[in-house]
Amino acid sequence: EQQVQQSPASLVLQEAENAELQCSFSIFTNQVQWFYQRPGGRLVSLLYNPSGTKQSGRLTSTTVIKERRSSLHISSSQITDSGTYLCATMSNYNVLYFGSGTKLTVEP
Amino acid sequence: DPKIIQKPKYLVAVTGSEKILICEQYLGHNAMYWYRQSAKKPLEFMFSYSYQKLMDNQTASSRFQPQSSKKNHLDLQITALKPDDSATYFCASSQGQYYAEQFFGPGTRLTVL
């Protein structure tokens, strides 16, 4: 059973629309880290969020640890936002457990 | 200017052979990790090192052996390669081994024929 679930699996937006990506986890954690994976494979850390809300530019992450969920909000999407967004929860010893990702496509 | 270097970027090997994947980080971090991403599967944790000591190993097979010759190096030796080992292998690092943000290298894509 996968410990980290992400939804939706894929999402298609028109440019300038907003996106809401969801992450739920079955294991206890104190930290959630969101990544962007480029077509090509490289992972880029977007937000590292222990709890509450954290913002970076057009990205906002909201994590509620006791409810075992986190979300990533992307505002005013751009074509260059296309790619896969990964949610990962962190164990006590800094092991990251990843979800399968949400594949985002932003069209003109 | 890449801060985490992985070499090579692509690697093709034959079944039964042995390969070493290289990882160097220039972030001044003291913890390093290996993850694997196989086709159609989520990224999965393999090893973690802190100050060149093994902290956690969630790899079932002893064919995978990390090697840390320097604080900022964590190589991955894979012996007796199998086609199922085909995957992209990512190295990561963090400052601290407890609840510390991790940064990833570009990955090495391994194909075993």
Short mmCIF file of C-alpha atoms in Angstrom, two decimals:
data_model
loop_
_atom_site.label_atom_id
_atom_site.label_comp_id
_atom_site.label_asym_id
_atom_site.label_seq_id
_atom_site.Cartn_x
_atom_site.Cartn_y
_atom_site.Cartn_z
CA GLU A 1 0.00 0.00 0.00
CA GLN A 2 1.36 3.36 -1.02
CA GLN A 3 1.96 5.63 1.95
CA VAL A 4 1.56 8.88 0.07
CA GLN A 5 -1.38 9.49 -2.26
CA GLN A 6 -1.61 12.39 -4.68
CA SER A 7 -4.59 13.65 -6.62
CA PRO A 8 -5.45 14.28 -9.30
CA ALA A 9 -3.08 12.07 -11.25
CA SER A 10 -3.20 14.52 -14.13
CA LEU A 11 -4.55 17.99 -14.68
CA VAL A 12 -4.94 20.17 -17.75
CA LEU A 13 -5.33 23.91 -17.35
CA GLN A 14 -5.60 26.92 -19.55
CA GLU A 15 -2.91 29.50 -19.02
CA ALA A 16 -3.69 31.87 -16.11
CA GLU A 17 -6.00 29.39 -14.37
CA ASN A 18 -5.29 28.28 -10.82
CA ALA A 19 -4.46 24.72 -9.75
CA GLU A 20 -4.97 22.85 -6.50
CA LEU A 21 -2.97 19.68 -5.97
CA GLN A 22 -3.71 17.34 -3.10
CA CYS A 23 -1.53 15.04 -1.02
CA SER A 24 -2.60 12.65 1.74
CA PHE A 25 -0.38 10.36 3.75
CA SER A 26 -0.99 7.32 5.90
CA ILE A 27 2.17 7.57 7.99
CA PHE A 28 2.89 10.10 10.69
CA THR A 29 5.21 12.88 9.64
CA ASN A 30 6.27 16.30 10.79
CA GLN A 31 7.34 17.61 7.41
CA VAL A 32 6.08 17.71 3.86
CA GLN A 33 8.25 18.70 0.92
CA TRP A 34 6.86 19.54 -2.51
CA PHE A 35 8.94 19.05 -5.63
CA TYR A 36 8.66 19.84 -9.31
CA GLN A 37 10.06 17.23 -11.65
CA ARG A 38 11.05 18.51 -15.04
CA PRO A 39 10.40 16.49 -18.15
CA GLY A 40 13.92 15.16 -18.24
CA GLY A 41 13.81 14.08 -14.65
CA ARG A 42 15.50 16.66 -12.43
CA LEU A 43 13.73 17.36 -9.12
CA VAL A 44 13.45 20.92 -7.90
CA SER A 45 12.45 21.61 -4.32
CA LEU A 46 9.47 23.99 -4.28
CA LEU A 47 8.32 24.24 -0.71
CA TYR A 48 9.39 22.65 2.53
CA ASN A 49 6.49 22.91 4.92
CA PRO A 50 6.36 21.50 8.43
CA SER A 51 2.88 22.74 9.11
CA GLY A 52 0.51 25.57 8.31
CA THR A 53 0.80 27.67 5.20
CA LYS A 54 3.92 28.60 3.32
CA GLN A 55 4.20 30.70 0.17
CA SER A 56 6.82 31.14 -2.48
CA GLY A 57 5.88 33.37 -5.39
CA ARG A 58 2.79 31.89 -7.06
CA LEU A 59 2.99 28.71 -4.99
CA THR A 60 1.23 28.18 -1.67
CA SER A 61 1.45 25.03 0.37
CA THR A 62 -0.95 24.26 3.19
CA THR A 63 -0.20 21.34 5.46
CA VAL A 64 -2.42 19.99 8.26
CA ILE A 65 -0.31 17.36 9.96
CA LYS A 66 -2.97 16.00 12.30
CA GLU A 67 -5.26 15.42 9.32
CA ARG A 68 -2.38 13.93 7.33
CA ARG A 69 -2.85 16.10 4.29
CA SER A 70 -1.15 18.81 2.33
CA SER A 71 -2.09 20.85 -0.72
CA LEU A 72 -0.20 22.90 -3.26
CA HIS A 73 -1.92 25.87 -4.84
CA ILE A 74 -0.52 27.29 -8.06
CA SER A 75 -1.95 30.66 -9.00
CA SER A 76 -2.03 32.21 -12.45
CA SER A 77 -0.55 29.14 -14.13
CA GLN A 78 1.98 29.53 -16.94
CA ILE A 79 2.94 27.18 -19.73
CA THR A 80 6.33 26.72 -18.11
CA ASP A 81 4.61 25.28 -15.00
CA SER A 82 3.92 22.10 -16.99
CA GLY A 83 5.55 19.06 -15.47
CA THR A 84 5.06 16.64 -12.61
CA TYR A 85 4.52 17.79 -9.04
CA LEU A 86 5.60 15.43 -6.31
CA CYS A 87 4.62 15.42 -2.67
CA ALA A 88 6.92 13.76 -0.15
CA THR A 89 6.59 13.17 3.56
CA MET A 90 9.59 12.91 5.82
CA SER A 91 10.37 10.35 8.49
CA ASN A 92 12.29 11.03 11.70
CA TYR A 93 15.56 10.18 9.99
CA ASN A 94 14.99 12.38 6.98
CA VAL A 95 13.77 9.61 4.70
CA LEU A 96 11.41 11.00 2.06
CA TYR A 97 8.40 8.96 0.98
CA PHE A 98 7.04 10.09 -2.35
CA GLY A 99 3.65 10.03 -3.98
CA SER A 100 3.17 9.13 -7.63
CA GLY A 101 2.79 12.76 -8.59
CA THR A 102 0.36 15.02 -10.41
CA LYS A 103 1.15 15.64 -14.04
CA LEU A 104 0.23 19.22 -14.88
CA THR A 105 -0.23 20.46 -18.42
CA VAL A 106 -0.82 24.16 -19.00
CA GLU A 107 -2.10 25.04 -22.43
CA PRO A 108 -2.11 28.45 -24.15
CA ASP B 1 26.56 26.07 -11.60
CA PRO B 2 25.33 22.70 -10.36
CA LYS B 3 25.71 22.12 -6.65
CA ILE B 4 25.05 18.38 -6.78
CA ILE B 5 26.86 16.53 -9.53
CA GLN B 6 25.98 13.04 -10.67
CA LYS B 7 28.03 11.13 -13.18
CA PRO B 8 27.40 9.75 -15.69
CA LYS B 9 24.11 11.18 -16.86
CA TYR B 10 23.31 8.06 -18.86
CA LEU B 11 24.66 4.56 -18.39
CA VAL B 12 24.05 1.38 -20.36
CA ALA B 13 25.21 -1.91 -18.88
CA VAL B 14 24.89 -5.59 -19.65
CA THR B 15 23.29 -8.08 -17.30
CA GLY B 16 25.74 -9.40 -14.73
CA SER B 17 28.15 -6.49 -14.93
CA GLU B 18 29.06 -3.97 -12.23
CA LYS B 19 28.77 -0.19 -12.32
CA ILE B 20 29.50 2.73 -10.02
CA LEU B 21 27.33 5.82 -9.94
CA ILE B 22 29.08 8.97 -8.76
CA CYS B 23 27.62 11.73 -6.60
CA GLU B 24 29.34 14.86 -5.30
CA GLN B 25 27.69 17.75 -3.50
CA TYR B 26 29.07 21.25 -3.02
CA LEU B 27 26.41 22.59 -0.69
CA GLY B 28 28.42 21.91 2.46
CA HIS B 29 25.82 19.40 3.62
CA ASN B 30 26.61 16.59 6.04
CA ALA B 31 23.88 14.14 5.03
CA MET B 32 23.53 12.42 1.67
CA TYR B 33 21.00 10.00 0.19
CA TRP B 34 20.24 7.74 -2.74
CA TYR B 35 16.78 7.33 -4.26
CA ARG B 36 15.61 5.29 -7.22
CA GLN B 37 12.85 6.02 -9.71
CA SER B 38 11.75 3.07 -11.85
CA ALA B 39 9.29 3.35 -14.68
CA LYS B 40 5.71 3.65 -13.43
CA LYS B 41 6.77 3.67 -9.77
CA PRO B 42 7.20 6.49 -7.27
CA LEU B 43 10.64 7.58 -6.16
CA GLU B 44 11.85 5.24 -3.45
CA PHE B 45 14.46 5.72 -0.78
CA MET B 46 17.55 3.51 -0.81
CA PHE B 47 20.23 4.77 1.61
CA SER B 48 21.05 7.67 3.87
CA TYR B 49 24.44 8.71 5.20
CA SER B 50 25.36 11.29 7.80
CA TYR B 51 28.98 12.32 8.36
CA GLN B 52 29.97 9.40 6.14
CA LYS B 53 28.17 6.85 8.30
CA LEU B 54 25.25 4.73 7.15
CA MET B 55 22.05 5.86 8.87
CA ASP B 56 19.36 3.91 7.06
CA ASN B 57 19.23 1.21 4.41
CA GLN B 58 15.92 0.27 2.82
CA THR B 59 17.39 -1.64 -0.07
CA ALA B 60 16.70 -5.35 0.15
CA SER B 61 19.58 -6.42 -2.03
CA SER B 62 23.24 -6.43 -0.98
CA ARG B 63 24.13 -5.86 -4.63
CA PHE B 64 23.72 -2.16 -3.90
CA GLN B 65 26.60 -0.76 -1.85
CA PRO B 66 27.08 2.95 -1.11
CA GLN B 67 30.64 4.21 -0.78
CA SER B 68 31.63 7.44 0.93
CA SER B 69 35.29 8.33 0.42
CA LYS B 70 34.84 11.99 1.37
CA LYS B 71 32.25 13.94 3.31
CA ASN B 72 30.76 15.38 0.13
CA HIS B 73 30.85 12.15 -1.89
CA LEU B 74 28.41 9.26 -1.87
CA ASP B 75 28.86 6.82 -4.71
CA LEU B 76 26.65 3.82 -5.40
CA GLN B 77 28.16 0.53 -6.51
CA ILE B 78 25.80 -1.95 -8.13
CA THR B 79 27.00 -5.47 -8.79
CA ALA B 80 25.52 -8.36 -10.77
CA LEU B 81 23.24 -5.98 -12.64
CA LYS B 82 19.78 -7.14 -13.65
CA PRO B 83 17.31 -5.63 -16.15
CA ASP B 84 15.05 -4.78 -13.17
CA ASP B 85 17.77 -2.43 -11.93
CA SER B 86 17.02 -0.16 -14.88
CA ALA B 87 15.92 3.14 -13.36
CA THR B 88 16.99 6.70 -12.74
CA TYR B 89 19.09 6.97 -9.60
CA PHE B 90 19.00 10.27 -7.74
CA CYS B 91 21.44 11.50 -5.17
CA ALA B 92 20.30 14.06 -2.61
CA SER B 93 21.76 15.96 0.31
CA SER B 94 20.65 17.97 3.33
CA GLN B 95 22.12 20.01 6.13
CA GLY B 96 21.38 17.82 9.11
CA GLN B 97 19.82 14.38 9.27
CA TYR B 98 16.59 15.23 11.08
CA TYR B 99 13.74 16.98 9.30
CA ALA B 100 16.00 18.86 6.95
CA GLU B 101 15.09 20.00 3.46
CA GLN B 102 16.62 17.80 0.79
CA PHE B 103 18.09 18.87 -2.53
CA PHE B 104 18.43 16.53 -5.46
CA GLY B 105 20.98 15.96 -8.17
CA PRO B 106 20.06 15.57 -11.85
CA GLY B 107 20.07 11.77 -11.71
CA THR B 108 21.81 8.95 -13.56
CA ARG B 109 19.63 6.99 -15.94
CA LEU B 110 20.74 3.36 -15.91
CA THR B 111 19.63 0.87 -18.53
CA VAL B 112 20.52 -2.78 -18.09
CA LEU B 113 20.30 -4.92 -21.21
#
